[in-house]
PDB file of C-alpha atoms and ligand atoms in Angstrom:
ATOM      1  CA  MET A  16      -0.007   0.131   0.104  1.00  0.00           C
ATOM      2  CA  SER A  17       0.966   3.460  -0.880  1.00  0.00           C
ATOM      3  CA  ASP A  18       1.771   5.870   2.096  1.00  0.00           C
ATOM      4  CA  HIS A  19      -0.896   8.857   1.652  1.00  0.00           C
ATOM      5  CA  GLU A  20      -0.051  10.485   4.547  1.00  0.00           C
ATOM      6  CA  HIS A  21       3.787  10.943   3.502  1.00  0.00           C
ATOM      7  CA  GLU A  22       2.953  12.388   0.239  1.00  0.00           C
ATOM      8  CA  HIS A  23       1.231  15.416   2.159  1.00  0.00           C
ATOM      9  CA  ASP A  24       3.711  15.891   4.766  1.00  0.00           C
ATOM     10  CA  HIS A  25       6.007  16.524   1.083  1.00  0.00           C
ATOM     11  CA  GLU A  26       2.958  18.783   0.205  1.00  0.00           C
ATOM     12  CA  HIS A  27       2.882  21.024   3.247  1.00  0.00           C
ATOM     13  CA  GLU A  28       6.810  21.107   2.996  1.00  0.00           C
ATOM     14  CA  HIS A  29       7.064  22.566  -0.605  1.00  0.00           C
ATOM     15  CA  GLU A  30       4.188  24.891   0.666  1.00  0.00           C
ATOM     16  CA  HIS A  31       6.260  25.650   3.407  1.00  0.00           C
ATOM     17  CA  GLU A  32       9.544  26.188   1.158  1.00  0.00           C
ATOM     18  CA  HIS A  33       7.420  28.165  -1.086  1.00  0.00           C
ATOM     19  CA  GLU A  34       6.195  30.588   1.030  1.00  0.00           C
ATOM     20  CA  HIS A  35       9.589  31.669   2.195  1.00  0.00           C
ATOM     21  CA  ASP A  36      10.909  31.764  -1.359  1.00  0.00           C
ATOM     22  CA  GLU A  37      14.374  29.877  -0.278  1.00  0.00           C
ATOM     23  CA  PRO A  38      15.701  27.280  -2.008  1.00  0.00           C
ATOM     24  CA  LEU A  39      16.917  23.878  -1.484  1.00  0.00           C
ATOM     25  CA  THR A  40      20.457  23.490  -0.088  1.00  0.00           C
ATOM     26  CA  ASP A  41      22.433  22.203  -3.018  1.00  0.00           C
ATOM     27  CA  ALA A  42      22.474  19.120   0.019  1.00  0.00           C
ATOM     28  CA  GLU A  43      18.697  19.089  -0.112  1.00  0.00           C
ATOM     29  CA  ALA A  44      18.178  19.118  -3.351  1.00  0.00           C
ATOM     30  CA  ARG A  45      21.223  16.053  -4.035  1.00  0.00           C
ATOM     31  CA  ALA A  46      19.378  14.194  -1.162  1.00  0.00           C
ATOM     32  CA  GLU A  47      15.931  14.953  -2.857  1.00  0.00           C
ATOM     33  CA  ALA A  48      16.947  13.695  -6.001  1.00  0.00           C
ATOM     34  CA  GLU A  49      18.372  10.543  -4.745  1.00  0.00           C
ATOM     35  CA  ARG A  50      15.299   9.435  -3.088  1.00  0.00           C
ATOM     36  CA  LEU A  51      13.332  10.231  -6.290  1.00  0.00           C
ATOM     37  CA  VAL A  52      15.937   7.846  -7.817  1.00  0.00           C
ATOM     38  CA  ARG A  53      15.852   5.157  -5.347  1.00  0.00           C
ATOM     39  CA  LYS A  54      11.388   5.550  -5.558  1.00  0.00           C
ATOM     40  CA  GLU A  55      11.957   4.459  -9.565  1.00  0.00           C
ATOM     41  CA  VAL A  56      14.633   1.944  -9.116  1.00  0.00           C
ATOM     42  CA  ALA A  57      11.756   0.204  -6.134  1.00  0.00           C
ATOM     43  CA  LEU A  58       8.874   0.915  -8.279  1.00  0.00           C
ATOM     44  CA  ALA A  59      10.712  -0.643 -11.345  1.00  0.00           C
ATOM     45  CA  GLN A  60      10.580  -3.486  -9.326  1.00  0.00           C
ATOM     46  CA  ILE A  61       7.173  -3.996  -8.243  1.00  0.00           C
ATOM     47  CA  ARG A  62       4.606  -5.978 -10.679  1.00  0.00           C
ATOM     48  CA  GLN A  63       2.437  -3.359 -12.274  1.00  0.00           C
ATOM     49  CA  TYR A  64      -1.322  -3.711 -12.998  1.00  0.00           C
ATOM     50  CA  GLY A  65      -2.149  -5.785 -15.985  1.00  0.00           C
ATOM     51  CA  ASP A  66       0.854  -8.422 -14.651  1.00  0.00           C
ATOM     52  CA  PRO A  67      -0.790 -11.219 -13.909  1.00  0.00           C
ATOM     53  CA  VAL A  68       0.741 -12.814 -10.803  1.00  0.00           C
ATOM     54  CA  LEU A  69      -0.931  -9.663  -9.374  1.00  0.00           C
ATOM     55  CA  ARG A  70      -4.481 -11.968  -9.767  1.00  0.00           C
ATOM     56  CA  MET A  71      -2.775 -15.064  -8.248  1.00  0.00           C
ATOM     57  CA  ARG A  72      -4.067 -16.249  -5.088  1.00  0.00           C
ATOM     58  CA  ALA A  73      -0.652 -17.091  -2.993  1.00  0.00           C
ATOM     59  CA  ASP A  74       0.275 -20.604  -1.093  1.00  0.00           C
ATOM     60  CA  ASP A  75       1.199 -20.911   2.222  1.00  0.00           C
ATOM     61  CA  VAL A  76       4.867 -20.495   3.181  1.00  0.00           C
ATOM     62  CA  GLU A  77       6.154 -24.348   4.352  1.00  0.00           C
ATOM     63  CA  ALA A  78      10.155 -23.292   5.283  1.00  0.00           C
ATOM     64  CA  PHE A  79      11.282 -21.014   7.373  1.00  0.00           C
ATOM     65  CA  ASP A  80      14.755 -20.383   6.320  1.00  0.00           C
ATOM     66  CA  GLU A  81      17.673 -17.810   5.098  1.00  0.00           C
ATOM     67  CA  GLU A  82      16.117 -17.277   1.946  1.00  0.00           C
ATOM     68  CA  LEU A  83      12.836 -15.704   2.929  1.00  0.00           C
ATOM     69  CA  ALA A  84      14.966 -14.280   5.824  1.00  0.00           C
ATOM     70  CA  ARG A  85      16.919 -12.374   2.373  1.00  0.00           C
ATOM     71  CA  ILE A  86      13.462 -11.864   0.271  1.00  0.00           C
ATOM     72  CA  THR A  87      11.789 -10.080   3.211  1.00  0.00           C
ATOM     73  CA  GLY A  88      14.517  -8.033   4.195  1.00  0.00           C
ATOM     74  CA  ARG A  89      14.695  -6.971   0.894  1.00  0.00           C
ATOM     75  CA  MET A  90      10.945  -6.314   0.869  1.00  0.00           C
ATOM     76  CA  VAL A  91      11.040  -3.820   3.749  1.00  0.00           C
ATOM     77  CA  GLU A  92      14.130  -2.088   1.691  1.00  0.00           C
ATOM     78  CA  LEU A  93      11.852  -1.883  -1.060  1.00  0.00           C
ATOM     79  CA  MET A  94       8.735  -0.819   0.432  1.00  0.00           C
ATOM     80  CA  HIS A  95      10.742   2.314   2.151  1.00  0.00           C
ATOM     81  CA  ASP A  96      12.091   3.194  -1.136  1.00  0.00           C
ATOM     82  CA  ALA A  97       8.637   3.328  -2.585  1.00  0.00           C
ATOM     83  CA  ASP A  98       7.315   5.633  -0.121  1.00  0.00           C
ATOM     84  CA  GLY A  99       5.021   2.500   1.261  1.00  0.00           C
ATOM     85  CA  VAL A 100       3.342   0.897   4.087  1.00  0.00           C
ATOM     86  CA  GLY A 101       3.049  -2.203   3.013  1.00  0.00           C
ATOM     87  CA  LEU A 102       3.872  -4.792   0.140  1.00  0.00           C
ATOM     88  CA  ALA A 103       3.052  -8.462  -0.450  1.00  0.00           C
ATOM     89  CA  ALA A 104       5.313 -10.934  -1.646  1.00  0.00           C
ATOM     90  CA  THR A 105       2.739 -11.249  -4.907  1.00  0.00           C
ATOM     91  CA  GLN A 106       3.789  -8.077  -6.317  1.00  0.00           C
ATOM     92  CA  ILE A 107       7.373  -8.783  -6.576  1.00  0.00           C
ATOM     93  CA  GLY A 108       6.158 -11.662  -7.925  1.00  0.00           C
ATOM     94  CA  ILE A 109       6.679 -14.318  -5.076  1.00  0.00           C
ATOM     95  CA  VAL A 110       3.397 -16.363  -5.742  1.00  0.00           C
ATOM     96  CA  ARG A 111       3.702 -17.547  -0.959  1.00  0.00           C
ATOM     97  CA  ARG A 112       1.516 -16.000   2.036  1.00  0.00           C
ATOM     98  CA  PHE A 113       3.676 -13.217   2.720  1.00  0.00           C
ATOM     99  CA  PHE A 114       3.953  -9.541   3.565  1.00  0.00           C
ATOM    100  CA  VAL A 115       6.312  -6.409   4.990  1.00  0.00           C
ATOM    101  CA  ALA A 116       4.338  -3.679   6.758  1.00  0.00           C
ATOM    102  CA  THR A 117       4.621  -0.911   8.731  1.00  0.00           C
ATOM    103  CA  LEU A 118       2.795  -0.959  11.660  1.00  0.00           C
ATOM    104  CA  ASP A 119       2.606   1.988  14.713  1.00  0.00           C
ATOM    105  CA  GLY A 120       5.816   3.144  13.047  1.00  0.00           C
ATOM    106  CA  GLU A 121       7.734  -0.762  13.615  1.00  0.00           C
ATOM    107  CA  ASP A 122       8.560  -3.036  10.419  1.00  0.00           C
ATOM    108  CA  ARG A 123       6.803  -6.631  10.552  1.00  0.00           C
ATOM    109  CA  VAL A 124       6.964  -9.340   8.419  1.00  0.00           C
ATOM    110  CA  LEU A 125       3.896 -11.545   8.650  1.00  0.00           C
ATOM    111  CA  VAL A 126       3.705 -14.598   7.088  1.00  0.00           C
ATOM    112  CA  ASN A 127       0.597 -17.210   6.565  1.00  0.00           C
ATOM    113  CA  PRO A 128      -1.488 -13.998   8.363  1.00  0.00           C
ATOM    114  CA  VAL A 129      -4.865 -14.623   9.111  1.00  0.00           C
ATOM    115  CA  VAL A 130      -6.799 -12.036   9.604  1.00  0.00           C
ATOM    116  CA  THR A 131     -10.294 -11.630  11.599  1.00  0.00           C
ATOM    117  CA  PRO A 132     -12.159  -8.451  12.100  1.00  0.00           C
ATOM    118  CA  VAL A 133     -13.113  -7.016  15.416  1.00  0.00           C
ATOM    119  CA  GLY A 134     -16.600  -6.183  15.684  1.00  0.00           C
ATOM    120  CA  ASP A 135     -18.959  -4.897  12.761  1.00  0.00           C
ATOM    121  CA  GLU A 136     -17.626  -1.244  13.049  1.00  0.00           C
ATOM    122  CA  THR A 137     -16.400  -0.684   9.529  1.00  0.00           C
ATOM    123  CA  GLU A 138     -14.907   3.193   7.754  1.00  0.00           C
ATOM    124  CA  PHE A 139     -14.074   3.772   4.092  1.00  0.00           C
ATOM    125  CA  ASP A 140     -10.999   5.691   3.262  1.00  0.00           C
ATOM    126  CA  GLU A 141      -8.550   6.431  -0.046  1.00  0.00           C
ATOM    127  CA  GLU A 142      -6.311   3.683  -0.159  1.00  0.00           C
ATOM    128  CA  GLY A 143      -3.773   3.869  -3.478  1.00  0.00           C
ATOM    129  CA  CYS A 144      -1.806   1.081  -4.499  1.00  0.00           C
ATOM    130  CA  LEU A 145       2.329   0.481  -4.699  1.00  0.00           C
ATOM    131  CA  SER A 146       1.256  -1.841  -8.317  1.00  0.00           C
ATOM    132  CA  LEU A 147      -1.421   1.083  -9.292  1.00  0.00           C
ATOM    133  CA  GLY A 148       0.859   3.511 -10.030  1.00  0.00           C
ATOM    134  CA  SER A 149      -0.907   6.798  -8.547  1.00  0.00           C
ATOM    135  CA  ILE A 150      -4.620   6.200  -8.266  1.00  0.00           C
ATOM    136  CA  ARG A 151      -6.112   6.669  -4.973  1.00  0.00           C
ATOM    137  CA  VAL A 152      -9.838   4.894  -4.437  1.00  0.00           C
ATOM    138  CA  PRO A 153     -12.242   5.170  -1.515  1.00  0.00           C
ATOM    139  CA  ILE A 154     -12.609   1.913  -0.144  1.00  0.00           C
ATOM    140  CA  GLU A 155     -14.497   0.242   3.287  1.00  0.00           C
ATOM    141  CA  ARG A 156     -12.657  -1.337   5.573  1.00  0.00           C
ATOM    142  CA  ALA A 157     -13.226  -3.234   9.226  1.00  0.00           C
ATOM    143  CA  VAL A 158     -11.993  -0.587  11.858  1.00  0.00           C
ATOM    144  CA  ARG A 159     -10.194  -3.320  13.616  1.00  0.00           C
ATOM    145  CA  VAL A 160      -8.675  -6.551  12.885  1.00  0.00           C
ATOM    146  CA  GLN A 161      -6.701  -9.181  14.887  1.00  0.00           C
ATOM    147  CA  VAL A 162      -3.923 -10.904  13.047  1.00  0.00           C
ATOM    148  CA  ASP A 163      -2.522 -14.513  13.366  1.00  0.00           C
ATOM    149  CA  ALA A 164       0.972 -15.443  11.846  1.00  0.00           C
ATOM    150  CA  ARG A 165       4.817 -15.588  11.529  1.00  0.00           C
ATOM    151  CA  ASP A 166       7.339 -13.689  11.778  1.00  0.00           C
ATOM    152  CA  ALA A 167      10.315 -14.818   9.345  1.00  0.00           C
ATOM    153  CA  ALA A 168      12.015 -16.761  11.902  1.00  0.00           C
ATOM    154  CA  GLY A 169       8.347 -18.892  12.764  1.00  0.00           C
ATOM    155  CA  GLU A 170       7.925 -17.363  16.161  1.00  0.00           C
ATOM    156  CA  PRO A 171       4.151 -16.732  16.584  1.00  0.00           C
ATOM    157  CA  VAL A 172       2.817 -12.998  16.094  1.00  0.00           C
ATOM    158  CA  ALA A 173      -0.505 -11.880  16.931  1.00  0.00           C
ATOM    159  CA  LEU A 174      -1.442  -8.289  17.014  1.00  0.00           C
ATOM    160  CA  SER A 175      -4.333  -6.514  17.887  1.00  0.00           C
ATOM    161  CA  LEU A 176      -4.679  -3.383  15.212  1.00  0.00           C
ATOM    162  CA  GLU A 177      -6.935  -0.660  14.511  1.00  0.00           C
ATOM    163  CA  GLY A 178      -7.484   2.489  11.780  1.00  0.00           C
ATOM    164  CA  ILE A 179      -4.844   2.714   9.070  1.00  0.00           C
ATOM    165  CA  ASP A 180      -2.842   0.078  10.423  1.00  0.00           C
ATOM    166  CA  ALA A 181      -5.981  -2.123  10.172  1.00  0.00           C
ATOM    167  CA  ARG A 182      -6.259  -0.832   6.788  1.00  0.00           C
ATOM    168  CA  VAL A 183      -2.913  -1.722   5.278  1.00  0.00           C
ATOM    169  CA  VAL A 184      -3.031  -5.844   6.465  1.00  0.00           C
ATOM    170  CA  GLN A 185      -6.528  -6.225   5.168  1.00  0.00           C
ATOM    171  CA  HIS A 186      -5.189  -4.493   1.880  1.00  0.00           C
ATOM    172  CA  GLU A 187      -2.347  -6.592   2.070  1.00  0.00           C
ATOM    173  CA  LEU A 188      -4.025  -9.703   2.869  1.00  0.00           C
ATOM    174  CA  ASP A 189      -6.014  -8.774  -0.551  1.00  0.00           C
ATOM    175  CA  HIS A 190      -2.929  -9.036  -2.660  1.00  0.00           C
ATOM    176  CA  LEU A 191      -1.874 -12.878  -0.930  1.00  0.00           C
ATOM    177  CA  ASP A 192      -5.830 -13.838  -2.467  1.00  0.00           C
ATOM    178  CA  GLY A 193      -5.000 -11.608  -6.591  1.00  0.00           C
ATOM    179  CA  VAL A 194      -7.850  -8.866  -4.867  1.00  0.00           C
ATOM    180  CA  LEU A 195      -6.836  -5.857  -5.851  1.00  0.00           C
ATOM    181  CA  LEU A 196      -8.472  -1.954  -4.959  1.00  0.00           C
ATOM    182  CA  LEU A 197     -10.094  -2.210  -7.983  1.00  0.00           C
ATOM    183  CA  ASP A 198     -12.417  -5.030  -7.112  1.00  0.00           C
ATOM    184  CA  ARG A 199     -13.789  -3.448  -3.856  1.00  0.00           C
ATOM    185  CA  THR A 200     -14.645   0.203  -4.981  1.00  0.00           C
ATOM    186  CA  GLU A 201     -17.775   0.933  -6.570  1.00  0.00           C
ATOM    187  CA  ALA A 202     -18.503   1.221 -10.547  1.00  0.00           C
ATOM    188  CA  GLU A 203     -18.158   4.753 -10.541  1.00  0.00           C
ATOM    189  CA  SER A 204     -14.276   4.971  -8.810  1.00  0.00           C
ATOM    190  CA  ARG A 205     -13.532   2.212 -10.924  1.00  0.00           C
ATOM    191  CA  ARG A 206     -14.233   3.457 -14.289  1.00  0.00           C
ATOM    192  CA  ASP A 207     -12.455   7.178 -12.718  1.00  0.00           C
ATOM    193  CA  ALA A 208      -8.875   4.831 -11.836  1.00  0.00           C
ATOM    194  CA  LEU A 209      -8.851   2.314 -15.227  1.00  0.00           C
ATOM    195  CA  SER A 210      -9.426   5.371 -17.481  1.00  0.00           C
ATOM    196  CA  GLN A 211      -5.967   6.424 -15.594  1.00  0.00           C
ATOM    197  CA  LEU A 212      -4.463   3.105 -15.689  1.00  0.00           C
ATOM    198  CA  ARG A 213      -5.371   2.670 -19.241  1.00  0.00           C
ATOM    199  CA  PRO A 214      -3.149   5.142 -20.559  1.00  0.00           C
ATOM    200  CA  ARG A 215      -0.076   3.324 -18.445  1.00  0.00           C
ATOM    201  CA  LEU A 216      -1.018   0.051 -20.044  1.00  0.00           C
ATOM    202  CA  VAL A 217      -0.320   1.295 -23.412  1.00  0.00           C
ATOM    203  CA  LEU A 218       3.222   2.039 -22.902  1.00  0.00           C
ATOM    204  CA  GLN A 219       3.968  -1.144 -21.391  1.00  0.00           C
ATOM    205  CA  PRO A 220       5.820  -3.974 -24.051  1.00  0.00           C
TER     206      PRO A 220
HETATM  207 ZN1   ZN B 328      -1.200  -2.859  -2.922  1.00  0.00          ZN
END
């Protein structure tokens, strides 16, 4: 899932810079340019809409080995470089049930996750996705969930989450079932989103 609030922070920073008309220092400009290159390189490694692997249902992880530790570590880096708050294995072409996410400020690896809504309360909020370019659509999600999973070493993890954290794990779990935001939004939002995605598809080989 892409990070909406982070984008807002940047917008505010830019407004602030503009108000005072202070140009970036060379070091700041270089850091910003490097951040944008890292983001582009990361996004190029994340499967984009139209890739059939995004529609596959992932299988359980059976081996908690060095390979899993290596891949999940790499996914945490990719997620941060891409300005995301969650990244599922299917989004990098691995059809296994695990994802990484930043929950309450902490990077988590959740393997074979089971997500259970707590209570009936739901809410709509806009979501973006690292596999769907810049589109944002309103999605209804459970406000509170319980997550039972394993970490990369196979140790049990149990989390009670609400709000944005609950939303992130519901979004990432959808990826493991081959479900995208477009499947969960109502017709009008889906039409708008698809009209933004189609020109990109034409450019893809
Ligand atoms: Zn996503």
